Amino acid sequence: GEDRKQVVLHGLVYTLGVLVMFWALGGLVVALGKGWGFQLQSAGFNYALAAFFLIFGLNMAGVFEIGASAVGVGANLQAKHGLGGSFFSGLLATVVATPCSAPFLGTALGFAVKLPAPQAMLLFSLIGLGLASPFLLLSAFPKLVSVLPRPGAWMESFKQGMSFLLFGTVCYMLWVL
């Protein structure tokens, strides 16, 4: 129901938030000369990640619920009204998505480490645009929102089903250890 120009502007600012975070991550990768996954060579990191995924999986399976205050980390910035909220939503989306992107982007990120800095940053920009593109597309064409699935009871079943993927990840990480 908002002005179309405002909706598109929020989509662009969200995209800027995603890009800024990817530029920061790209800068770290270029500066350190390491890509995603180098930390997975540490047994301590693998153990901590397995414990985190186990806790997260148990939460998703409904064994317990993490309180709203824990889930709301960063929510104050994200809940800001106006363009600031859209920008911080983009930053937060990148932070949340980054650990999940490693298996899919490992090859590209390994390649980025070997590129000259400007080309590596271009690659990170394109990855960021890929992450932001669904939101940007929905802001440019708001009628597409009507084809998205509606919330309902199916979401709880889906969440519980997805917990088994996390349990599988825990098993794999323990096998690696």
PDB file of C-alpha atoms in Angstrom:
ATOM      1  CA  GLY A   1       0.000   0.000   0.000  1.00  0.00           C
ATOM      2  CA  GLU A   2       3.025   2.301   0.112  1.00  0.00           C
ATOM      3  CA  ASP A   3       4.102   4.675  -2.627  1.00  0.00           C
ATOM      4  CA  ARG A   4       5.798   2.609  -5.341  1.00  0.00           C
ATOM      5  CA  LYS A   5       8.853   4.886  -5.407  1.00  0.00           C
ATOM      6  CA  GLN A   6       9.279   4.453  -1.629  1.00  0.00           C
ATOM      7  CA  VAL A   7       9.037   0.673  -1.910  1.00  0.00           C
ATOM      8  CA  VAL A   8      11.667   0.586  -4.669  1.00  0.00           C
ATOM      9  CA  LEU A   9      13.864   2.965  -2.656  1.00  0.00           C
ATOM     10  CA  HIS A  10      13.660   0.619   0.350  1.00  0.00           C
ATOM     11  CA  GLY A  11      14.632  -2.283  -1.927  1.00  0.00           C
ATOM     12  CA  LEU A  12      17.629  -0.344  -3.194  1.00  0.00           C
ATOM     13  CA  VAL A  13      18.722   0.643   0.327  1.00  0.00           C
ATOM     14  CA  TYR A  14      18.343  -2.990   1.481  1.00  0.00           C
ATOM     15  CA  THR A  15      20.531  -3.995  -1.481  1.00  0.00           C
ATOM     16  CA  LEU A  16      23.077  -1.360  -0.450  1.00  0.00           C
ATOM     17  CA  GLY A  17      23.149  -2.870   3.061  1.00  0.00           C
ATOM     18  CA  VAL A  18      23.834  -6.318   1.583  1.00  0.00           C
ATOM     19  CA  LEU A  19      26.544  -4.917  -0.682  1.00  0.00           C
ATOM     20  CA  VAL A  20      28.249  -2.973   2.115  1.00  0.00           C
ATOM     21  CA  MET A  21      28.497  -6.128   4.206  1.00  0.00           C
ATOM     22  CA  PHE A  22      29.806  -8.157   1.255  1.00  0.00           C
ATOM     23  CA  TRP A  23      32.357  -5.435   0.528  1.00  0.00           C
ATOM     24  CA  ALA A  24      33.510  -5.634   4.141  1.00  0.00           C
ATOM     25  CA  LEU A  25      33.763  -9.427   3.916  1.00  0.00           C
ATOM     26  CA  GLY A  26      35.508  -9.153   0.556  1.00  0.00           C
ATOM     27  CA  GLY A  27      37.970  -6.677   2.017  1.00  0.00           C
ATOM     28  CA  LEU A  28      38.782  -9.133   4.791  1.00  0.00           C
ATOM     29  CA  VAL A  29      39.259 -11.974   2.329  1.00  0.00           C
ATOM     30  CA  VAL A  30      41.514  -9.833   0.126  1.00  0.00           C
ATOM     31  CA  ALA A  31      43.481  -8.529   3.124  1.00  0.00           C
ATOM     32  CA  LEU A  32      43.904 -11.933   4.768  1.00  0.00           C
ATOM     33  CA  GLY A  33      44.277 -13.904   1.545  1.00  0.00           C
ATOM     34  CA  LYS A  34      41.905 -16.531   2.876  1.00  0.00           C
ATOM     35  CA  GLY A  35      38.450 -17.547   1.740  1.00  0.00           C
ATOM     36  CA  TRP A  36      35.437 -19.000   3.455  1.00  0.00           C
ATOM     37  CA  GLY A  37      36.169 -22.279   5.135  1.00  0.00           C
ATOM     38  CA  PHE A  38      39.773 -21.798   6.255  1.00  0.00           C
ATOM     39  CA  GLN A  39      38.535 -21.814   9.855  1.00  0.00           C
ATOM     40  CA  LEU A  40      37.096 -25.309   9.307  1.00  0.00           C
ATOM     41  CA  GLN A  41      40.639 -26.658   9.580  1.00  0.00           C
ATOM     42  CA  SER A  42      40.501 -25.997  13.318  1.00  0.00           C
ATOM     43  CA  ALA A  43      39.181 -28.842  15.500  1.00  0.00           C
ATOM     44  CA  GLY A  44      38.008 -26.366  18.133  1.00  0.00           C
ATOM     45  CA  PHE A  45      36.039 -24.385  15.573  1.00  0.00           C
ATOM     46  CA  ASN A  46      34.458 -27.586  14.202  1.00  0.00           C
ATOM     47  CA  TYR A  47      33.464 -28.683  17.710  1.00  0.00           C
ATOM     48  CA  ALA A  48      31.957 -25.263  18.508  1.00  0.00           C
ATOM     49  CA  LEU A  49      30.081 -25.218  15.208  1.00  0.00           C
ATOM     50  CA  ALA A  50      28.745 -28.746  15.792  1.00  0.00           C
ATOM     51  CA  ALA A  51      27.538 -27.723  19.262  1.00  0.00           C
ATOM     52  CA  PHE A  52      25.894 -24.600  17.825  1.00  0.00           C
ATOM     53  CA  PHE A  53      24.136 -26.591  15.087  1.00  0.00           C
ATOM     54  CA  LEU A  54      22.972 -29.168  17.632  1.00  0.00           C
ATOM     55  CA  ILE A  55      21.449 -26.480  19.859  1.00  0.00           C
ATOM     56  CA  PHE A  56      19.910 -24.749  16.856  1.00  0.00           C
ATOM     57  CA  GLY A  57      18.545 -28.079  15.536  1.00  0.00           C
ATOM     58  CA  LEU A  58      17.004 -28.972  18.908  1.00  0.00           C
ATOM     59  CA  ASN A  59      15.385 -25.536  18.966  1.00  0.00           C
ATOM     60  CA  MET A  60      13.966 -26.031  15.471  1.00  0.00           C
ATOM     61  CA  ALA A  61      12.722 -29.509  16.386  1.00  0.00           C
ATOM     62  CA  GLY A  62      10.703 -27.968  19.207  1.00  0.00           C
ATOM     63  CA  VAL A  63      12.664 -29.477  22.110  1.00  0.00           C
ATOM     64  CA  PHE A  64      12.952 -25.955  23.550  1.00  0.00           C
ATOM     65  CA  GLU A  65      12.427 -22.401  22.369  1.00  0.00           C
ATOM     66  CA  ILE A  66      15.163 -19.818  22.367  1.00  0.00           C
ATOM     67  CA  GLY A  67      13.733 -16.727  24.001  1.00  0.00           C
ATOM     68  CA  ALA A  68      12.650 -13.727  21.995  1.00  0.00           C
ATOM     69  CA  SER A  69      15.517 -11.665  23.401  1.00  0.00           C
ATOM     70  CA  ALA A  70      18.096 -14.088  21.980  1.00  0.00           C
ATOM     71  CA  VAL A  71      16.349 -14.255  18.631  1.00  0.00           C
ATOM     72  CA  GLY A  72      16.112 -10.472  18.594  1.00  0.00           C
ATOM     73  CA  VAL A  73      19.851  -9.825  18.417  1.00  0.00           C
ATOM     74  CA  GLY A  74      20.108  -7.010  15.914  1.00  0.00           C
ATOM     75  CA  ALA A  75      16.338  -6.566  15.883  1.00  0.00           C
ATOM     76  CA  ASN A  76      16.567  -3.021  17.260  1.00  0.00           C
ATOM     77  CA  LEU A  77      18.583  -1.931  14.240  1.00  0.00           C
ATOM     78  CA  GLN A  78      16.472  -3.961  11.837  1.00  0.00           C
ATOM     79  CA  ALA A  79      13.194  -2.708  13.345  1.00  0.00           C
ATOM     80  CA  LYS A  80      14.083   0.922  12.728  1.00  0.00           C
ATOM     81  CA  HIS A  81      11.532   2.604  10.542  1.00  0.00           C
ATOM     82  CA  GLY A  82      12.502   4.193   7.302  1.00  0.00           C
ATOM     83  CA  LEU A  83      15.520   3.644   5.150  1.00  0.00           C
ATOM     84  CA  GLY A  84      17.793   2.912   8.127  1.00  0.00           C
ATOM     85  CA  GLY A  85      15.762  -0.195   8.934  1.00  0.00           C
ATOM     86  CA  SER A  86      16.006  -1.372   5.324  1.00  0.00           C
ATOM     87  CA  PHE A  87      19.784  -0.813   5.292  1.00  0.00           C
ATOM     88  CA  PHE A  88      20.325  -2.716   8.557  1.00  0.00           C
ATOM     89  CA  SER A  89      18.001  -5.498   7.359  1.00  0.00           C
ATOM     90  CA  GLY A  90      20.356  -5.929   4.401  1.00  0.00           C
ATOM     91  CA  LEU A  91      23.381  -6.022   6.706  1.00  0.00           C
ATOM     92  CA  LEU A  92      21.701  -8.547   8.999  1.00  0.00           C
ATOM     93  CA  ALA A  93      20.539 -10.725   6.097  1.00  0.00           C
ATOM     94  CA  THR A  94      24.140 -10.999   4.926  1.00  0.00           C
ATOM     95  CA  VAL A  95      25.461 -11.873   8.382  1.00  0.00           C
ATOM     96  CA  VAL A  96      22.787 -14.552   8.801  1.00  0.00           C
ATOM     97  CA  ALA A  97      23.258 -15.978   5.293  1.00  0.00           C
ATOM     98  CA  THR A  98      27.065 -16.002   5.226  1.00  0.00           C
ATOM     99  CA  PRO A  99      27.635 -19.279   7.129  1.00  0.00           C
ATOM    100  CA  CYS A 100      25.067 -21.025   4.926  1.00  0.00           C
ATOM    101  CA  SER A 101      26.639 -19.736   1.728  1.00  0.00           C
ATOM    102  CA  ALA A 102      30.044 -21.372   2.220  1.00  0.00           C
ATOM    103  CA  PRO A 103      29.148 -24.790   0.751  1.00  0.00           C
ATOM    104  CA  PHE A 104      27.653 -23.170  -2.346  1.00  0.00           C
ATOM    105  CA  LEU A 105      30.233 -20.443  -2.818  1.00  0.00           C
ATOM    106  CA  GLY A 106      33.379 -22.290  -1.793  1.00  0.00           C
ATOM    107  CA  THR A 107      34.723 -22.625  -5.327  1.00  0.00           C
ATOM    108  CA  ALA A 108      33.960 -19.016  -6.257  1.00  0.00           C
ATOM    109  CA  LEU A 109      35.483 -17.729  -3.032  1.00  0.00           C
ATOM    110  CA  GLY A 110      38.566 -19.888  -3.439  1.00  0.00           C
ATOM    111  CA  PHE A 111      38.914 -18.378  -6.898  1.00  0.00           C
ATOM    112  CA  ALA A 112      38.414 -14.847  -5.498  1.00  0.00           C
ATOM    113  CA  VAL A 113      41.434 -15.246  -3.208  1.00  0.00           C
ATOM    114  CA  LYS A 114      43.662 -15.691  -6.245  1.00  0.00           C
ATOM    115  CA  LEU A 115      42.214 -12.699  -8.154  1.00  0.00           C
ATOM    116  CA  PRO A 116      43.579  -9.155  -8.078  1.00  0.00           C
ATOM    117  CA  ALA A 117      41.739  -7.068  -5.462  1.00  0.00           C
ATOM    118  CA  PRO A 118      39.457  -5.143  -7.880  1.00  0.00           C
ATOM    119  CA  GLN A 119      38.277  -8.338  -9.575  1.00  0.00           C
ATOM    120  CA  ALA A 120      37.782 -10.083  -6.232  1.00  0.00           C
ATOM    121  CA  MET A 121      35.676  -7.163  -5.001  1.00  0.00           C
ATOM    122  CA  LEU A 122      33.625  -7.311  -8.217  1.00  0.00           C
ATOM    123  CA  LEU A 123      32.973 -10.990  -7.519  1.00  0.00           C
ATOM    124  CA  PHE A 124      31.851 -10.175  -3.972  1.00  0.00           C
ATOM    125  CA  SER A 125      29.594  -7.439  -5.370  1.00  0.00           C
ATOM    126  CA  LEU A 126      27.949  -9.904  -7.748  1.00  0.00           C
ATOM    127  CA  ILE A 127      27.423 -12.409  -4.928  1.00  0.00           C
ATOM    128  CA  GLY A 128      25.838  -9.635  -2.853  1.00  0.00           C
ATOM    129  CA  LEU A 129      23.547  -8.674  -5.723  1.00  0.00           C
ATOM    130  CA  GLY A 130      22.534 -12.315  -6.000  1.00  0.00           C
ATOM    131  CA  LEU A 131      21.566 -12.391  -2.325  1.00  0.00           C
ATOM    132  CA  ALA A 132      19.635  -9.106  -2.549  1.00  0.00           C
ATOM    133  CA  SER A 133      17.946  -9.817  -5.888  1.00  0.00           C
ATOM    134  CA  PRO A 134      14.781 -11.554  -4.568  1.00  0.00           C
ATOM    135  CA  PHE A 135      14.000  -8.652  -2.224  1.00  0.00           C
ATOM    136  CA  LEU A 136      14.891  -6.105  -4.889  1.00  0.00           C
ATOM    137  CA  LEU A 137      12.679  -7.924  -7.408  1.00  0.00           C
ATOM    138  CA  LEU A 138       9.752  -7.959  -4.960  1.00  0.00           C
ATOM    139  CA  SER A 139      10.183  -4.256  -4.254  1.00  0.00           C
ATOM    140  CA  ALA A 140      10.243  -3.442  -7.978  1.00  0.00           C
ATOM    141  CA  PHE A 141       7.243  -5.698  -8.699  1.00  0.00           C
ATOM    142  CA  PRO A 142       5.169  -5.764  -5.479  1.00  0.00           C
ATOM    143  CA  LYS A 143       2.360  -7.777  -7.105  1.00  0.00           C
ATOM    144  CA  LEU A 144       4.704 -10.800  -6.979  1.00  0.00           C
ATOM    145  CA  VAL A 145       4.235 -10.867  -3.188  1.00  0.00           C
ATOM    146  CA  SER A 146       0.794 -12.373  -3.806  1.00  0.00           C
ATOM    147  CA  VAL A 147       2.368 -15.581  -5.202  1.00  0.00           C
ATOM    148  CA  LEU A 148       4.482 -16.175  -2.085  1.00  0.00           C
ATOM    149  CA  PRO A 149       3.260 -18.906   0.295  1.00  0.00           C
ATOM    150  CA  ARG A 150       1.026 -17.724   3.123  1.00  0.00           C
ATOM    151  CA  PRO A 151       2.073 -18.308   6.731  1.00  0.00           C
ATOM    152  CA  GLY A 152       0.336 -21.141   8.507  1.00  0.00           C
ATOM    153  CA  ALA A 153       0.700 -24.408  10.379  1.00  0.00           C
ATOM    154  CA  TRP A 154       2.807 -25.819   7.546  1.00  0.00           C
ATOM    155  CA  MET A 155       5.635 -23.530   8.651  1.00  0.00           C
ATOM    156  CA  GLU A 156       6.047 -25.354  11.983  1.00  0.00           C
ATOM    157  CA  SER A 157       6.184 -28.743  10.236  1.00  0.00           C
ATOM    158  CA  PHE A 158       8.668 -27.355   7.734  1.00  0.00           C
ATOM    159  CA  LYS A 159      10.822 -25.952  10.553  1.00  0.00           C
ATOM    160  CA  GLN A 160      10.834 -29.299  12.358  1.00  0.00           C
ATOM    161  CA  GLY A 161      11.693 -31.111   9.128  1.00  0.00           C
ATOM    162  CA  MET A 162      14.588 -28.735   8.493  1.00  0.00           C
ATOM    163  CA  SER A 163      15.992 -29.575  11.924  1.00  0.00           C
ATOM    164  CA  PHE A 164      17.003 -32.969  10.537  1.00  0.00           C
ATOM    165  CA  LEU A 165      19.324 -31.241   8.077  1.00  0.00           C
ATOM    166  CA  LEU A 166      21.033 -29.588  11.026  1.00  0.00           C
ATOM    167  CA  PHE A 167      21.312 -32.919  12.827  1.00  0.00           C
ATOM    168  CA  GLY A 168      22.890 -34.364   9.678  1.00  0.00           C
ATOM    169  CA  THR A 169      25.348 -31.471   9.641  1.00  0.00           C
ATOM    170  CA  VAL A 170      26.243 -32.203  13.281  1.00  0.00           C
ATOM    171  CA  CYS A 171      26.879 -35.852  12.429  1.00  0.00           C
ATOM    172  CA  TYR A 172      29.081 -34.862   9.496  1.00  0.00           C
ATOM    173  CA  MET A 173      31.068 -32.375  11.572  1.00  0.00           C
ATOM    174  CA  LEU A 174      31.622 -34.957  14.303  1.00  0.00           C
ATOM    175  CA  TRP A 175      32.739 -37.444  11.636  1.00  0.00           C
ATOM    176  CA  VAL A 176      35.240 -34.825  10.369  1.00  0.00           C
ATOM    177  CA  LEU A 177      36.544 -34.405  13.916  1.00  0.00           C
TER     178      LEU A 177
END
